[in-house]
CSV table of C-alpha atoms in Angstrom, one decimal:
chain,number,residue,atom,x,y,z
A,1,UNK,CA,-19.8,-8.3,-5.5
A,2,UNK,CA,-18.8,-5.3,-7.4
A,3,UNK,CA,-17.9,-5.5,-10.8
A,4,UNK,CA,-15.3,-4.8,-12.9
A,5,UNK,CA,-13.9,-2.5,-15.5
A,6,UNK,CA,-14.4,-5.2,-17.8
A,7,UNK,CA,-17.3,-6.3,-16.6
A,8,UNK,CA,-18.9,-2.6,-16.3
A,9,UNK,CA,-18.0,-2.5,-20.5
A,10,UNK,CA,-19.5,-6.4,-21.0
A,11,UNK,CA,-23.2,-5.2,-19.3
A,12,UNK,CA,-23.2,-1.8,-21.0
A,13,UNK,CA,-23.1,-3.8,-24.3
A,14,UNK,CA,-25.7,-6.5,-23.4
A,15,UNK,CA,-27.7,-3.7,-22.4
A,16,UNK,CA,-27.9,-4.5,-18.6
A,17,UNK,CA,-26.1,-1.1,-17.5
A,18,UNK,CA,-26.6,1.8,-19.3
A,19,UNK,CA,-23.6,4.7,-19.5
A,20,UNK,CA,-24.9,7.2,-22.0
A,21,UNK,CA,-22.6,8.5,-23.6
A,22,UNK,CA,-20.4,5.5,-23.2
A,23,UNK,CA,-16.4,5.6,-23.7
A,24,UNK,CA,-14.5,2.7,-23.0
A,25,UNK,CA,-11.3,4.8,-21.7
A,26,UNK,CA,-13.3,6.2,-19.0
A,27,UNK,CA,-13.2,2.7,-17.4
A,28,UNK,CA,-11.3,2.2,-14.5
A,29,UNK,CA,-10.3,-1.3,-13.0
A,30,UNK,CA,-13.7,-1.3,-10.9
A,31,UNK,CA,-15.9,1.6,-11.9
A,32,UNK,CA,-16.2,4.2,-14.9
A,33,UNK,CA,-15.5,7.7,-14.4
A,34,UNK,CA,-18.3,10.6,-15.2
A,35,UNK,CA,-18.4,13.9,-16.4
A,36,UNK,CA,-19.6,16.9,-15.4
A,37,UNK,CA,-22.9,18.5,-16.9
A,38,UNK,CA,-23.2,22.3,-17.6
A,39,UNK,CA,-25.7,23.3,-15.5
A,40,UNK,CA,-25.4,24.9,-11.3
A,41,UNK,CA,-28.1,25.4,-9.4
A,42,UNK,CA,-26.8,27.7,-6.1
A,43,UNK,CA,-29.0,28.0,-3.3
A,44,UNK,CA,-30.4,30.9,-2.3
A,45,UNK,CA,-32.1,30.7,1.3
A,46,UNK,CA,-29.7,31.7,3.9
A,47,UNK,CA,-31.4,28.5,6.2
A,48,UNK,CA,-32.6,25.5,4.3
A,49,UNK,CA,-36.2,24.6,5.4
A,50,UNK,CA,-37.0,20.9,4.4
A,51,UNK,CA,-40.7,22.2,4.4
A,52,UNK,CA,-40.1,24.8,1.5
A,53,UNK,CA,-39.0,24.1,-1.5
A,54,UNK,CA,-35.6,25.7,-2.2
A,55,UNK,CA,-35.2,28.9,-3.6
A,56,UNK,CA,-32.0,29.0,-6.1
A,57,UNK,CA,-30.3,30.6,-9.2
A,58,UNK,CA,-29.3,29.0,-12.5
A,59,UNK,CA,-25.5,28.9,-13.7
A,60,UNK,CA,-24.2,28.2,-16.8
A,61,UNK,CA,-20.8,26.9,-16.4
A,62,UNK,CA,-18.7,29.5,-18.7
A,63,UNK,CA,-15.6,28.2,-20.7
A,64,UNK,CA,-13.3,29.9,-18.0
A,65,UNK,CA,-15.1,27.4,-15.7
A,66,UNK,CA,-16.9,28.3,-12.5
A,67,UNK,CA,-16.1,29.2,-9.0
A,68,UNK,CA,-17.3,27.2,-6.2
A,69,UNK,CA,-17.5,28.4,-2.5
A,70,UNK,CA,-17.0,27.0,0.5
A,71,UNK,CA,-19.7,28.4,2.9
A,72,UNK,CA,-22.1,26.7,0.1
A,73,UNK,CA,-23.3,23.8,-1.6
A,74,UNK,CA,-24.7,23.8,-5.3
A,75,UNK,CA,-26.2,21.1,-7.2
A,76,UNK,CA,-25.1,19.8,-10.6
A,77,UNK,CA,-25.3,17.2,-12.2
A,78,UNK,CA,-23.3,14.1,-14.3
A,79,UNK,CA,-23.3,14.5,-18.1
A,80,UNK,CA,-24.0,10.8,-18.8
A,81,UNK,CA,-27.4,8.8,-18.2
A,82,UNK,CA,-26.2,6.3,-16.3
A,83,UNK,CA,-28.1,3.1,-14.5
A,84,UNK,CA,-29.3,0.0,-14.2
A,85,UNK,CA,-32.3,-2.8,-13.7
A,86,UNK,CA,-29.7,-5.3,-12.9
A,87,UNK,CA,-27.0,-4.5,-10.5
A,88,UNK,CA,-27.5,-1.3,-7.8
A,89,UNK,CA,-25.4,1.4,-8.5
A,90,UNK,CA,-23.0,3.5,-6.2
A,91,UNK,CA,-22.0,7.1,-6.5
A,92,UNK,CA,-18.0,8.2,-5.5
A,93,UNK,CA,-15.3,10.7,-5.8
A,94,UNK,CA,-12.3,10.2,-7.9
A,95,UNK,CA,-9.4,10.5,-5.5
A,96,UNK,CA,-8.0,13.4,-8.4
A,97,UNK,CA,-11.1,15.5,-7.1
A,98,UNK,CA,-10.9,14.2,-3.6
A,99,UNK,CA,-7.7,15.3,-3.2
A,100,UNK,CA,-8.6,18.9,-4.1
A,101,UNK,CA,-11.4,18.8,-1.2
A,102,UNK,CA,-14.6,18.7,-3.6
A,103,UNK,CA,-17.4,16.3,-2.1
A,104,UNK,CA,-19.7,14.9,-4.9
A,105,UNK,CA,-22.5,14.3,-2.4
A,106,UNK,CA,-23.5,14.9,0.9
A,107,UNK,CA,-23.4,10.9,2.3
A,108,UNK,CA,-26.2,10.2,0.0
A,109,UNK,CA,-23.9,7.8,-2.3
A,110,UNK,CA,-26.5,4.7,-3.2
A,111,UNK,CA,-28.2,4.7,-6.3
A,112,UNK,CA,-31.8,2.9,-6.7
A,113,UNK,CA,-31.7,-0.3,-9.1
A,114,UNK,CA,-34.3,0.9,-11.8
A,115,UNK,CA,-33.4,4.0,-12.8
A,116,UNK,CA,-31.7,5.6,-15.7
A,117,UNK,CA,-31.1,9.4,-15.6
A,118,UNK,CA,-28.7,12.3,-15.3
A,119,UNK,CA,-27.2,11.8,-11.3
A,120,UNK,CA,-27.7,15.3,-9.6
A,121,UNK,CA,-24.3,16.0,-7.5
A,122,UNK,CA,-24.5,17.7,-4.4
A,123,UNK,CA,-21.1,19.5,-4.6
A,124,UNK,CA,-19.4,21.3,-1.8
A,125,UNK,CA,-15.9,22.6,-1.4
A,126,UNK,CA,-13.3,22.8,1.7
A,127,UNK,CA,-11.3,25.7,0.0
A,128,UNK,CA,-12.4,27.7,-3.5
A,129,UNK,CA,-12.4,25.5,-6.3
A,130,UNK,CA,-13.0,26.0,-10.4
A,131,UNK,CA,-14.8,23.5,-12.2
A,132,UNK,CA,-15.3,23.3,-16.2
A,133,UNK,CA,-18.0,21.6,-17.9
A,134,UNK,CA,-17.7,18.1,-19.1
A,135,UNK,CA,-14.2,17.4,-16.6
A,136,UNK,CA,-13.8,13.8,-15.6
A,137,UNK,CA,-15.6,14.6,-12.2
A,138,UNK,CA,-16.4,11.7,-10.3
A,139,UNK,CA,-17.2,7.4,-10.7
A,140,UNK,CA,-19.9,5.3,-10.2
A,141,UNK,CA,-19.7,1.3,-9.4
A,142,UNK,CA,-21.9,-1.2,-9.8
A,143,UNK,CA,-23.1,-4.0,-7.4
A,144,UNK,CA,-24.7,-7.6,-7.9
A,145,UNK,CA,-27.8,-7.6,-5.3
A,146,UNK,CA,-28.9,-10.7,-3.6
A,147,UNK,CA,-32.4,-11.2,-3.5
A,148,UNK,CA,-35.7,-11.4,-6.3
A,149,UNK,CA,-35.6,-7.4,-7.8
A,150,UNK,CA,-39.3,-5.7,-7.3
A,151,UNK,CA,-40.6,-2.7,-7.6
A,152,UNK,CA,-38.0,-0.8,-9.8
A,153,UNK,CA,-37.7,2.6,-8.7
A,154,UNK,CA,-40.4,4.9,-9.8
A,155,UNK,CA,-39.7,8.2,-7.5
A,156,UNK,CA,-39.6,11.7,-7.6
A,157,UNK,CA,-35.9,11.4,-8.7
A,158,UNK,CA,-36.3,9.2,-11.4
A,159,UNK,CA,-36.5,10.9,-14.5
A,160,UNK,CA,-34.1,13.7,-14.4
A,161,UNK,CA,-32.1,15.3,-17.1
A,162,UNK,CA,-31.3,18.5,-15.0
A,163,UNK,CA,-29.9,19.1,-11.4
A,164,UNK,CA,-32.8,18.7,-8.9
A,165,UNK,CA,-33.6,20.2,-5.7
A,166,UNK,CA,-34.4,18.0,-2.8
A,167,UNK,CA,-38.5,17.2,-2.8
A,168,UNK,CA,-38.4,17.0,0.5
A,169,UNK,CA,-41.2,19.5,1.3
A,170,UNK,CA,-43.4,17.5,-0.7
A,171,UNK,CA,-43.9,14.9,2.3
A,172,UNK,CA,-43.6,17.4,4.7
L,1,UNK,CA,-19.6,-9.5,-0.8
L,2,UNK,CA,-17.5,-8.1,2.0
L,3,UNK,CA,-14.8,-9.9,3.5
L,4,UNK,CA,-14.9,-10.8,7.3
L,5,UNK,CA,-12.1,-9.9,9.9
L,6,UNK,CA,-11.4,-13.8,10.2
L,7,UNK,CA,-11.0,-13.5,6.2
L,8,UNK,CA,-9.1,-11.0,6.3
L,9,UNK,CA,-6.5,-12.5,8.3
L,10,UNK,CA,-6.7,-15.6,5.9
L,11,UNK,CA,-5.6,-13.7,2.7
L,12,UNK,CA,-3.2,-11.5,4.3
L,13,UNK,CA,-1.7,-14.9,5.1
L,14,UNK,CA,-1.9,-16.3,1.8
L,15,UNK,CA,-0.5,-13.4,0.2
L,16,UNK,CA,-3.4,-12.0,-0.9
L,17,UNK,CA,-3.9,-8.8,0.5
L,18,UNK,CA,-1.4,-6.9,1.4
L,19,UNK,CA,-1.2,-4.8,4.6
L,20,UNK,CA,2.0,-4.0,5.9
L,21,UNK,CA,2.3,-3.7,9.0
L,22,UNK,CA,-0.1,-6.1,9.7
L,23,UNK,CA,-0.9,-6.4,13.7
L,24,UNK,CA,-4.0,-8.6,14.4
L,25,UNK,CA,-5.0,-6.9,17.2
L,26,UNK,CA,-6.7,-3.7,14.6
L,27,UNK,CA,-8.3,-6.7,12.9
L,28,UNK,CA,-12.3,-5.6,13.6
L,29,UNK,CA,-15.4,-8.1,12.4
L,30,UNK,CA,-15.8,-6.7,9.2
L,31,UNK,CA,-12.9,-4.2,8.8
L,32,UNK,CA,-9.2,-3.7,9.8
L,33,UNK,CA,-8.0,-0.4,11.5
L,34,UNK,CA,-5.5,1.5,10.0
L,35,UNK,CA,-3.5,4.5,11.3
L,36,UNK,CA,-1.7,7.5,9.7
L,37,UNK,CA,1.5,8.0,8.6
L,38,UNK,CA,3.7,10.9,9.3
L,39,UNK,CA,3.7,13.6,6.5
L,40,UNK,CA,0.8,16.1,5.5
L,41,UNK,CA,0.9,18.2,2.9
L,42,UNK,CA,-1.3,21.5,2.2
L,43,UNK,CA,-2.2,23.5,-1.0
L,44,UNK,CA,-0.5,26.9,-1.3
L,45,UNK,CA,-3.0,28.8,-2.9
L,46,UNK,CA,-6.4,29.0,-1.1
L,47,UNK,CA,-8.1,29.3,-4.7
L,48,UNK,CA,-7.5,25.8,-6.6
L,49,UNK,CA,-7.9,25.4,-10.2
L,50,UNK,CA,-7.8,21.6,-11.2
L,51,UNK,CA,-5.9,23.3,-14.7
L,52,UNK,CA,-2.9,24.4,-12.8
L,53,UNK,CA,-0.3,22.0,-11.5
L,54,UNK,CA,-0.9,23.4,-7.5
L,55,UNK,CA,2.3,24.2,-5.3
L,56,UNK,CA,2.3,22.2,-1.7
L,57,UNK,CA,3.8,22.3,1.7
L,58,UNK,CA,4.8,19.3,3.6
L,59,UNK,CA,4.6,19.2,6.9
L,60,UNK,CA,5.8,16.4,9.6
L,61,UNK,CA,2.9,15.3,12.8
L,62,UNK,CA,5.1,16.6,15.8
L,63,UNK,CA,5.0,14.9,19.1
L,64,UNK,CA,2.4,17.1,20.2
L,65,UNK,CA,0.4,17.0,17.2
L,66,UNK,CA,-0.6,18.9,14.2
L,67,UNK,CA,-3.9,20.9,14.3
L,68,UNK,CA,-6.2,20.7,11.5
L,69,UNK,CA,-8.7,23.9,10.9
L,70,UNK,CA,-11.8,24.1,8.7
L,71,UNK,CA,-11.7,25.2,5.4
L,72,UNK,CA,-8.3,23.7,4.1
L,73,UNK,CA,-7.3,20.6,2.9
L,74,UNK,CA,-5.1,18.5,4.4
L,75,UNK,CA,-3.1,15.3,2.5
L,76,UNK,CA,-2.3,12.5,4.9
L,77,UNK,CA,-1.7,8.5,3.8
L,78,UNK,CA,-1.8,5.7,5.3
L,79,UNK,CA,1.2,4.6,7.9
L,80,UNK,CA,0.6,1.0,6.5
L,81,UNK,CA,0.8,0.1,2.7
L,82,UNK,CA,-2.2,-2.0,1.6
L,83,UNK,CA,-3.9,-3.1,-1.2
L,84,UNK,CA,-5.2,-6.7,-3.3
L,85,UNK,CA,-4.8,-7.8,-6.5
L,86,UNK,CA,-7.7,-10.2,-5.6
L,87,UNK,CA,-10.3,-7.9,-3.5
L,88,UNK,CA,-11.8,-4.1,-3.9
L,89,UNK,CA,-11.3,-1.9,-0.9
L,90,UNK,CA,-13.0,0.5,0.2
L,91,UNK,CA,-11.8,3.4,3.5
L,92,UNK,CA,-13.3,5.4,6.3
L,93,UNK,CA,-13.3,6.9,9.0
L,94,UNK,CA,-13.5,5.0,12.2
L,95,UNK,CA,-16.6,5.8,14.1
L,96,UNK,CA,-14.8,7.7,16.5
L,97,UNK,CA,-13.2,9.7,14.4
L,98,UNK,CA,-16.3,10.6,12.7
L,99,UNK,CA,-17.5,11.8,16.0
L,100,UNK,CA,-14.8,14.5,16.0
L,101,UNK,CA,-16.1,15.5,12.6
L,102,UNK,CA,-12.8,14.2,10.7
L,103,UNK,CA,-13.5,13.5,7.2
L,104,UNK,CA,-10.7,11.2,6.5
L,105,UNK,CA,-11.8,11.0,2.6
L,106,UNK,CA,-13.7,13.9,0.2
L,107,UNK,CA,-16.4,11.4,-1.4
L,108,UNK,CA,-13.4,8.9,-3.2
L,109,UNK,CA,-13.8,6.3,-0.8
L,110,UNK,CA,-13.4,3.5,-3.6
L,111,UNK,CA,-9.6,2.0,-3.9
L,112,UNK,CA,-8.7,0.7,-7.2
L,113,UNK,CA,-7.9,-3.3,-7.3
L,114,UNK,CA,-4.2,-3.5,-8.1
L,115,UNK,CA,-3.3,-0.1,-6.0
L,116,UNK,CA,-0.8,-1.2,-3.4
L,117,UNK,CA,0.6,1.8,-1.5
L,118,UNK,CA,0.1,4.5,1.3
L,119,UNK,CA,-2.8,5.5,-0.1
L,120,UNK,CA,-3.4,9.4,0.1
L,121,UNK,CA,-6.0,10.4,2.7
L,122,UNK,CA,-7.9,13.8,2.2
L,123,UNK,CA,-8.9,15.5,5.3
L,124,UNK,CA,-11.7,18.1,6.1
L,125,UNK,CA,-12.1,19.0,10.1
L,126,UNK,CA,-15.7,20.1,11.1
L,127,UNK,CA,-14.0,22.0,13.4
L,128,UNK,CA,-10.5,22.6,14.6
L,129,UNK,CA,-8.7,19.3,15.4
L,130,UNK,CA,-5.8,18.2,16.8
L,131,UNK,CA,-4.2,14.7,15.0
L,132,UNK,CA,-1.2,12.8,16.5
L,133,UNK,CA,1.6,10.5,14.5
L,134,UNK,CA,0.2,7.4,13.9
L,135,UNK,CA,-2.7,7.3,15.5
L,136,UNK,CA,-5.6,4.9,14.4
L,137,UNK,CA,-7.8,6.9,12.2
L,138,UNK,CA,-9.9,5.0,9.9
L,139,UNK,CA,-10.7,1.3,8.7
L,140,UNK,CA,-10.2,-0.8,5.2
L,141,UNK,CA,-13.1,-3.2,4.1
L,142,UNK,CA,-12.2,-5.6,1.1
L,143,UNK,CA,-14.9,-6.7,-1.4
L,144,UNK,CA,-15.0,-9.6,-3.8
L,145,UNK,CA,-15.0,-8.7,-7.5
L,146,UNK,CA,-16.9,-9.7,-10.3
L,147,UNK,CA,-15.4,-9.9,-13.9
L,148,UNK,CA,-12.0,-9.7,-15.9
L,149,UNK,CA,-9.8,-8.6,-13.7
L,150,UNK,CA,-7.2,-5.6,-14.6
L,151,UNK,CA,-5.0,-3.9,-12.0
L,152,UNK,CA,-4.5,-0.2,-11.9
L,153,UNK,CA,-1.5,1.5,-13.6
L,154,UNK,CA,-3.1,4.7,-12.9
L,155,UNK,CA,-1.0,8.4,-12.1
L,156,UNK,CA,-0.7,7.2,-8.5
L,157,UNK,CA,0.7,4.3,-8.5
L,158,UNK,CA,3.5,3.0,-5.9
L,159,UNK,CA,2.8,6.6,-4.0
L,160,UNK,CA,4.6,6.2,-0.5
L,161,UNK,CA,3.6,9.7,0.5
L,162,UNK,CA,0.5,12.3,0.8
L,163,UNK,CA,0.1,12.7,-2.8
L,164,UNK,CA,-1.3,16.1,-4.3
L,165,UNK,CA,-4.1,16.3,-7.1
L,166,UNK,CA,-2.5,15.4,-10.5
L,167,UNK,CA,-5.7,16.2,-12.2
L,168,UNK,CA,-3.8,19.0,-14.5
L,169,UNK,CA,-2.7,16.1,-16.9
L,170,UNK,CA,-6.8,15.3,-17.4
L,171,UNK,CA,-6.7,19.0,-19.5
L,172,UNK,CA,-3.2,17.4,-21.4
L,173,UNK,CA,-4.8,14.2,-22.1
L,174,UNK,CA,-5.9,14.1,-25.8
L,175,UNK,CA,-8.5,12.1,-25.1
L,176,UNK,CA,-10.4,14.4,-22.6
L,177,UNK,CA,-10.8,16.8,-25.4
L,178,UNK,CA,-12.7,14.3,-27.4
């Protein structure tokens, strides 16, 4: 089951979700909408080799905001720690941002139950697009699971306060 | 939990979910199909500022279709209306769709509870593609919720057409500044 807007606000105050900073008018009637952060990393290699790790520049995201490409993707990442050790967590688009053709992530949507951090975004636009820093960007929603919860998640990904790049090459 | 097609059918029936036409031959195991309705509209400008209240074009699918390119959005919606008051939904494309390379949402695949409408589709072609009226392009799932419920009352409610970004009334919005 997913839960609701008022359910999302009950578990963040028992302490079973946690939305850092938390704002109750961010809630929606089945999710909470999240920010963007102010840092963009942008790619540098002109082919992405899963074996290398990837080369990239560091962008501040000026108060004019910041203009995003379409023959690229960048990574950012959500302003508010947000997870959970109860329920599994799901990363979306607002329609509002959907609308103006900017994917949040590249199908990689699910969130591991266990983890509480900064979400890197894996943004990529279908025409030019400015974004500003702390703009209502995207939602997550949260899921009951079915089945005993073991091993939390303790990956590479777990502990992030800044975008990350993909540690792909690591296994590779 | 997600709702079967046999479940489906049920709260239709009862009133529950809406989904209008409803024909029960597009009913699948887990899903219904849906089709697209007739209008799409198109950003002006090629550079899009989410500040700026953004000019559009409408255009109507012809008989012999309307190509999409890469590279520009396109606003479709839904030919049926649908929603729940009861059950989350949740779109996408149909598999064969997706094997065109039609993105028929941009990430916001999540339909508030409460939003009853043609909901706005957002299309991105991998490559050049040709769309025809009505045609089946994508499926609704419905999910059970847990929790108080309250409906949306949102900026887009009751829309009956492709319906442009209103994100410029996020940077009116006191409350954004806080």
């Amino acid at each position: 089951m997913i839960l609701s807007g008022p359910k999302i606000d009950e578990e963040v105050n028992n302490g079973n979700i946690t939305i850092f900073p938390f704002c109750e008018y961010l809630l929606n009637p089945n999710s909470y909408n999240y920010r963007l952060d102010k840092t963009v990393l942008v790619p540098q290699d002109s082919i992405i080799d899963p074996k290398e790790a990837m080369k990239y520049t560091t962008v501040e995201i000026p108060e004019e905001g910041y203009i995003l490409r379409p023959d690229k993707f960048y990574l950012a990442n959500t302003l508010e720690i947000i997870g959970s050790k109860k329920y599994t967590t799901t990363l979306i688009g607002r329609s509002s941002i959907g609308r103006l053709g900017l994917f949040l992530q590249i199908t990689a949507d699910l969130g591991h139950i266990g983890t509480s951090h900064k979400w890197t975004l894996e943004l990529h636009c279908v025409q030019p697009l400015v974004i500003y820093f702390n703009m209502k960007i995207g939602q997550v929603a949260f899921w009951e699971n079915d089945g005993k919860i073991k091993n939390l998640y303790s990956g590479e990904y777990g502990k992030c306060s800044l975008p990350t790049i993909s540690k792909i090459y690591k296994i590779l | 939990m997600i709702l079967t097609g046999s479940k489906i059918i049920e709260e239709v029936r009862n009133g529950r979910i809406t989904i209008d036409p409803f024909v029960e031959k597009n009913v699948s195991t887990n899903s219904y199909d849906f089709h697209v309705g007739d209008l799409i509209k198109t950003y002006k400008s090629q550079l899009l500022d989410p500040k700026l209240i953004q000019e559009v074009e409408t255009h109507e699918i012809a008989d012999e279709g309307f190509i999409m390119h890469p590279n520009k959005v396109y606003l479709g919606s839904t030919f049926e209306i649908m929603g729940s008051n009861h059950y989350v939904p949740i779109i996408r494309g149909t598999s064969s769709i997706g094997r065109l390379g039609l993105f028929i949402n941009i990430t916001a695949d999540l339909i508030d509870i409460g939003s009853i409408n043609r909901w706005t589709l957002q299309f991105n072609a991998s490559q050049s593609i040709r769309i025809y009226k009505r045609m089946k392009i994508g499926q609704v799932t419905f999910w059970t919720i847990k929790g108080d419920i309250t409906l949306y009352k949102g900026k887009y409610k009751g829309t009956m057409e492709p319906q442009e970004s209103l994100i410029y009334k996020d940077f009116e919005d006191k409350e954004h500044k806080k």
